[in-house]
Amino acid sequence: MTPKHIEEQYDAVIVGAGAAGLSAALGFHRSDAARALRDAGVEPKVLVISKLQPLRSHTGSAEGGIAASLADMEPDDWRWHYYDTVKGGDWLVDQDAARLLAEDAPMTVINLERSGVAFSRTDDGRIAQRRFGGHTADFGAQPVKRAAYSADRIGHQILHTLWQQCVHYGVDFADEWYVTDLVLDETLTRAAGVIAFDTHAGVTHAIAARNTILATGGAGRLFHTTSNSHDLTGDGMALALDAGLQLEDIEFVQFHPTGLAHTGILLSEASRGEGGVLRNADGEAFMASYAPGHADLAARDVVSRAIRSETDAGRGVADPRDPDGAKDCVWLDMTGIDPEHMRRALPQVVETIEDYAGLDPTKDLVPVKPTAHYTMGGIPVTTDGEVYVWDGADRNVVEGLYAAGECSCVSVHGANRLGGNSLLDACLFGTRAGQAVAERVGQDPVAAGTPADPALGEALDAAKTARDADIDALLAGAAKDADGDNAYRVMADLSETMERGVAVLCDAGSIAQAQVVVDGPLAERARRLRPHSDARTFNQELTAIWEARHLVRLAEAVLAATDARHESRGSLKRTDFPERDDATCLNHSMTAAGAAPLRQPVHIVDIEPGARSY
Ligand SMILES: Cc1cc2nc3c(=O)[nH]c(=O)nc-3n(C[C@H](O)[C@H](O)[C@H](O)COP(=O)(O)OP(=O)(O)OC[C@H]3O[C@@H](n4cnc5c(N)ncnc54)[C@H](O)[C@@H]3O)c2cc1C
């Protein structure tokens, strides 16, 4: 029986059109397996679904660089990059994955260059590289220039290049479609595809896919102060939770030290890489005392906590725009950088400071505070991007389900990500996921493009019926009064609750306070939300309601995992458990909705956990 709602069958559906999703599409199309299929006269069918027009994906706002031991400026070695990544992640890194990341990084950057990324250059034409926190030569001996960059707009370059290549390969895009459901079989062993809502036409689609790749990006919108764009509502992670899957290490959220005060907008680490210095209210360059040797370019969690210590000790400054407000900022002093060089190397940073703070960084001190930036945890995947369920002893791969980029956790970032490593992660492991899917399709060429298993089709059919009922109920209940609750208010309240509860520092009390609010009133409000218009088409409140529900779902998991980790490691600082505890806590948390996290051992290959001195 062919289920009645299925419009299309795909060999692969990719949810997300940032660096990870587009790399997966290209990894698929450029693979030997896809070529062999085409040679055999079979045209593989791949669809990329994105809730945004692809070029609006957050990847486009990445500023500072992508890490690779190209050794274009200084001696470098992938083994040093590997070591830095493991150490930077506070040893919660799976070393087999991190090794792959570091070893394949130069090839990944060179492939980007060959695809058309316009990197900044040295005078003799090589790819220029700059310093980034935590990247060192000779196993921590001294800092090294490892981040390849394109002024301070590397993400824009990468996103546009990957998208152009996808257009070249004829990849199908469904732009401004919102994926509402990930559909698995009952035993969570096989993926059937996704349900997606076309926001233009106002209709749902059940998309049957022999392979689904989730590449939906991060979840910075969990917090009030964030560098992330408004779309980063953790959809893919919440879809996984809703489908019954787990998230790995989801308690680890990176706060970037230099968010522009009261906007959270990122001022790239490159602003310190190029010579910017953090100062407290007394004008003291305080990082030297917190991280001797690395100072302002210490790992991000270290710098964020140092800022918090300074402001807690009364040495913070207020945003000059709100002089009577909280003194929860410090100064970023870029006045020591040659103004001409600053404009050439950091145009985006300069523009952001001028436009959003009305300050001139060549002369003025700039108020900054830690801003939620990156989710180290996510949907657990193998190094080929396969999503798995941890049962307490083994990884059980979900057939036909993959994930890549910030929504996933291949565990290369552990408890804290180094700058430049996430574009690398998204491009490299996105490509690998695409290649793995192509191989899977190639192994069974007869089935390429043909209908999936009827049982999976029925699961999809049921999910579509349920989603249509949800939409009908939402629209039928459309509340025309402007005073009623709305999704944006729920998201704002949630982000403030999370910020108070677990941003930068937390303890059992602050976590519990957040849990009371999230699990209780916020979850209830998210359930009751109704749009204010009953229009089916271009009704942005509909998607905002799903986003709010996703954020609440994800916040519950973040709080449960944070509560269960009784130590401080990387980005997670519990003031009631201030030390790292390798004896009992050197393991990954695996959190499913409504359940206590299971524990998975960290893959240690050849780097024993040691001290983390910066
Ligand atoms: C301001 C900023 C600066 C950064 N600078 C750097 C840097 O210099 N170096 C570095 O390495 N990293 C940097 N990062 C991190 C890095 O940019 C991201 O981790 C990376 O780009 C994530 O890529 P992605 O493909 O996983 O997700 P994204 O680029 O966020 O793409 C997510 C995609 O998923 C789609 N999507 C989401 N939910 C749904 C849904 N429900 N239905 C359909 N589609 C959906 C969206 O439309 C989008 O296309 C920075 C991040 C920020 C925020």
mmCIF file of C-alpha atoms and ligand atoms in Angstrom, residues 15-21 49-52 54 57-66 132 154 177-180 215-218 227-229 231-232 235-236 239 266 268 373-374 404-407 417 419-424 426 550, ligand 1:
data_model
loop_
_atom_site.group_PDB
_atom_site.id
_atom_site.type_symbol
_atom_site.label_atom_id
_atom_site.label_comp_id
_atom_site.label_asym_id
_atom_site.label_seq_id
_atom_site.Cartn_x
_atom_site.Cartn_y
_atom_site.Cartn_z
ATOM 1 C CA VAL A 15 17.449 19.313 6.986
ATOM 2 C CA GLY A 16 19.489 22.514 7.132
ATOM 3 C CA ALA A 17 21.417 24.568 4.601
ATOM 4 C CA GLY A 18 24.332 25.913 6.630
ATOM 5 C CA ALA A 19 27.923 24.720 6.328
ATOM 6 C CA ALA A 20 27.009 21.226 7.536
ATOM 7 C CA GLY A 21 23.925 20.651 5.381
ATOM 8 C CA ILE A 49 15.034 21.544 3.335
ATOM 9 C CA SER A 50 15.692 24.820 5.137
ATOM 10 C CA LYS A 51 13.464 27.006 7.256
ATOM 11 C CA LEU A 52 15.511 29.964 5.998
ATOM 12 C CA PRO A 54 19.970 28.996 2.610
ATOM 13 C CA SER A 57 21.879 30.415 7.677
ATOM 14 C CA HIS A 58 23.939 31.351 10.725
ATOM 15 C CA THR A 59 27.108 29.974 9.146
ATOM 16 C CA GLY A 60 27.135 33.242 7.166
ATOM 17 C CA SER A 61 27.844 35.206 10.351
ATOM 18 C CA ALA A 62 30.983 33.284 11.314
ATOM 19 C CA GLU A 63 33.735 35.820 11.512
ATOM 20 C CA GLY A 64 37.161 34.753 12.710
ATOM 21 C CA GLY A 65 38.386 31.706 10.848
ATOM 22 C CA ILE A 66 38.580 27.961 10.277
ATOM 23 C CA PHE A 132 43.060 31.932 17.953
ATOM 24 C CA ILE A 154 34.908 33.638 6.754
ATOM 25 C CA TRP A 177 9.972 24.877 4.764
ATOM 26 C CA TYR A 178 9.923 24.109 8.473
ATOM 27 C CA VAL A 179 10.547 20.519 9.579
ATOM 28 C CA THR A 180 8.154 19.727 12.419
ATOM 29 C CA ALA A 215 21.999 19.716 10.048
ATOM 30 C CA THR A 216 19.879 22.276 11.862
ATOM 31 C CA GLY A 217 22.580 24.234 13.731
ATOM 32 C CA GLY A 218 22.792 25.370 17.350
ATOM 33 C CA SER A 227 25.569 35.755 19.614
ATOM 34 C CA ASN A 228 23.247 33.420 17.733
ATOM 35 C CA SER A 229 20.690 34.555 15.189
ATOM 36 C CA ASP A 231 16.575 30.994 14.065
ATOM 37 C CA LEU A 232 18.927 29.041 16.346
ATOM 38 C CA ASP A 235 15.062 22.421 16.317
ATOM 39 C CA GLY A 236 17.025 19.347 15.237
ATOM 40 C CA LEU A 239 13.143 16.787 16.981
ATOM 41 C CA LEU A 266 29.677 38.724 18.696
ATOM 42 C CA SER A 268 35.110 37.990 17.009
ATOM 43 C CA HIS A 373 27.679 31.124 21.532
ATOM 44 C CA TYR A 374 27.909 27.423 20.840
ATOM 45 C CA ALA A 404 26.201 16.900 11.225
ATOM 46 C CA GLY A 405 27.306 20.372 12.289
ATOM 47 C CA GLU A 406 26.367 22.197 15.445
ATOM 48 C CA CYS A 407 23.207 20.166 16.113
ATOM 49 C CA ARG A 417 35.238 24.148 21.709
ATOM 50 C CA GLY A 419 37.773 28.821 18.005
ATOM 51 C CA GLY A 420 37.812 27.851 14.329
ATOM 52 C CA ASN A 421 37.031 24.208 15.090
ATOM 53 C CA SER A 422 33.300 24.390 14.453
ATOM 54 C CA LEU A 423 33.295 25.507 10.835
ATOM 55 C CA LEU A 424 35.855 22.754 10.421
ATOM 56 C CA ALA A 426 30.586 21.271 10.092
ATOM 57 C CA HIS A 550 11.402 23.095 20.829
HETATM 58 C C1 LIG B 1 28.366 35.115 15.295
HETATM 59 C C2 LIG B 1 29.052 33.794 15.123
HETATM 60 C C3 LIG B 1 30.372 33.752 14.729
HETATM 61 C C4 LIG B 1 31.018 32.522 14.578
HETATM 62 N N1 LIG B 1 32.325 32.500 14.177
HETATM 63 C C5 LIG B 1 32.935 31.299 13.981
HETATM 64 C C6 LIG B 1 34.273 31.239 13.499
HETATM 65 O O1 LIG B 1 34.926 32.249 13.237
HETATM 66 N N2 LIG B 1 34.839 30.014 13.321
HETATM 67 C C7 LIG B 1 34.170 28.853 13.588
HETATM 68 O O2 LIG B 1 34.721 27.776 13.384
HETATM 69 N N3 LIG B 1 32.879 28.893 14.027
HETATM 70 C C8 LIG B 1 32.258 30.079 14.222
HETATM 71 N N4 LIG B 1 30.966 30.098 14.672
HETATM 72 C C9 LIG B 1 30.226 28.831 14.820
HETATM 73 C C10 LIG B 1 29.842 28.304 13.459
HETATM 74 O O3 LIG B 1 29.548 29.361 12.593
HETATM 75 C C11 LIG B 1 28.616 27.392 13.535
HETATM 76 O O4 LIG B 1 28.792 26.422 14.530
HETATM 77 C C12 LIG B 1 28.393 26.673 12.207
HETATM 78 O O5 LIG B 1 28.369 27.607 11.148
HETATM 79 C C13 LIG B 1 27.110 25.869 12.252
HETATM 80 O O6 LIG B 1 26.814 25.387 10.980
HETATM 81 P P1 LIG B 1 25.544 24.453 10.770
HETATM 82 O O7 LIG B 1 25.510 24.105 9.341
HETATM 83 O O8 LIG B 1 25.592 23.343 11.763
HETATM 84 O O9 LIG B 1 24.283 25.357 11.188
HETATM 85 P P2 LIG B 1 23.685 26.738 10.604
HETATM 86 O O10 LIG B 1 24.609 27.462 9.724
HETATM 87 O O11 LIG B 1 23.143 27.458 11.781
HETATM 88 O O12 LIG B 1 22.479 26.248 9.696
HETATM 89 C C14 LIG B 1 21.307 25.661 10.237
HETATM 90 C C15 LIG B 1 20.342 25.385 9.126
HETATM 91 O O13 LIG B 1 19.276 24.587 9.602
HETATM 92 C C16 LIG B 1 18.044 25.067 9.098
HETATM 93 N N5 LIG B 1 16.996 24.665 10.043
HETATM 94 C C17 LIG B 1 17.022 24.742 11.393
HETATM 95 N N6 LIG B 1 15.894 24.252 11.910
HETATM 96 C C18 LIG B 1 15.123 23.848 10.875
HETATM 97 C C19 LIG B 1 13.831 23.276 10.758
HETATM 98 N N7 LIG B 1 13.074 23.011 11.835
HETATM 99 N N8 LIG B 1 13.354 23.012 9.524
HETATM 100 C C20 LIG B 1 14.086 23.298 8.417
HETATM 101 N N9 LIG B 1 15.314 23.840 8.474
HETATM 102 C C21 LIG B 1 15.822 24.113 9.682
HETATM 103 C C22 LIG B 1 18.244 26.564 8.958
HETATM 104 O O14 LIG B 1 17.366 27.119 8.002
HETATM 105 C C23 LIG B 1 19.711 26.626 8.497
HETATM 106 O O15 LIG B 1 19.777 26.502 7.088
HETATM 107 C C24 LIG B 1 30.310 31.320 14.831
HETATM 108 C C25 LIG B 1 28.976 31.370 15.222
HETATM 109 C C26 LIG B 1 28.366 32.597 15.394
HETATM 110 C C27 LIG B 1 26.944 32.602 15.890
#
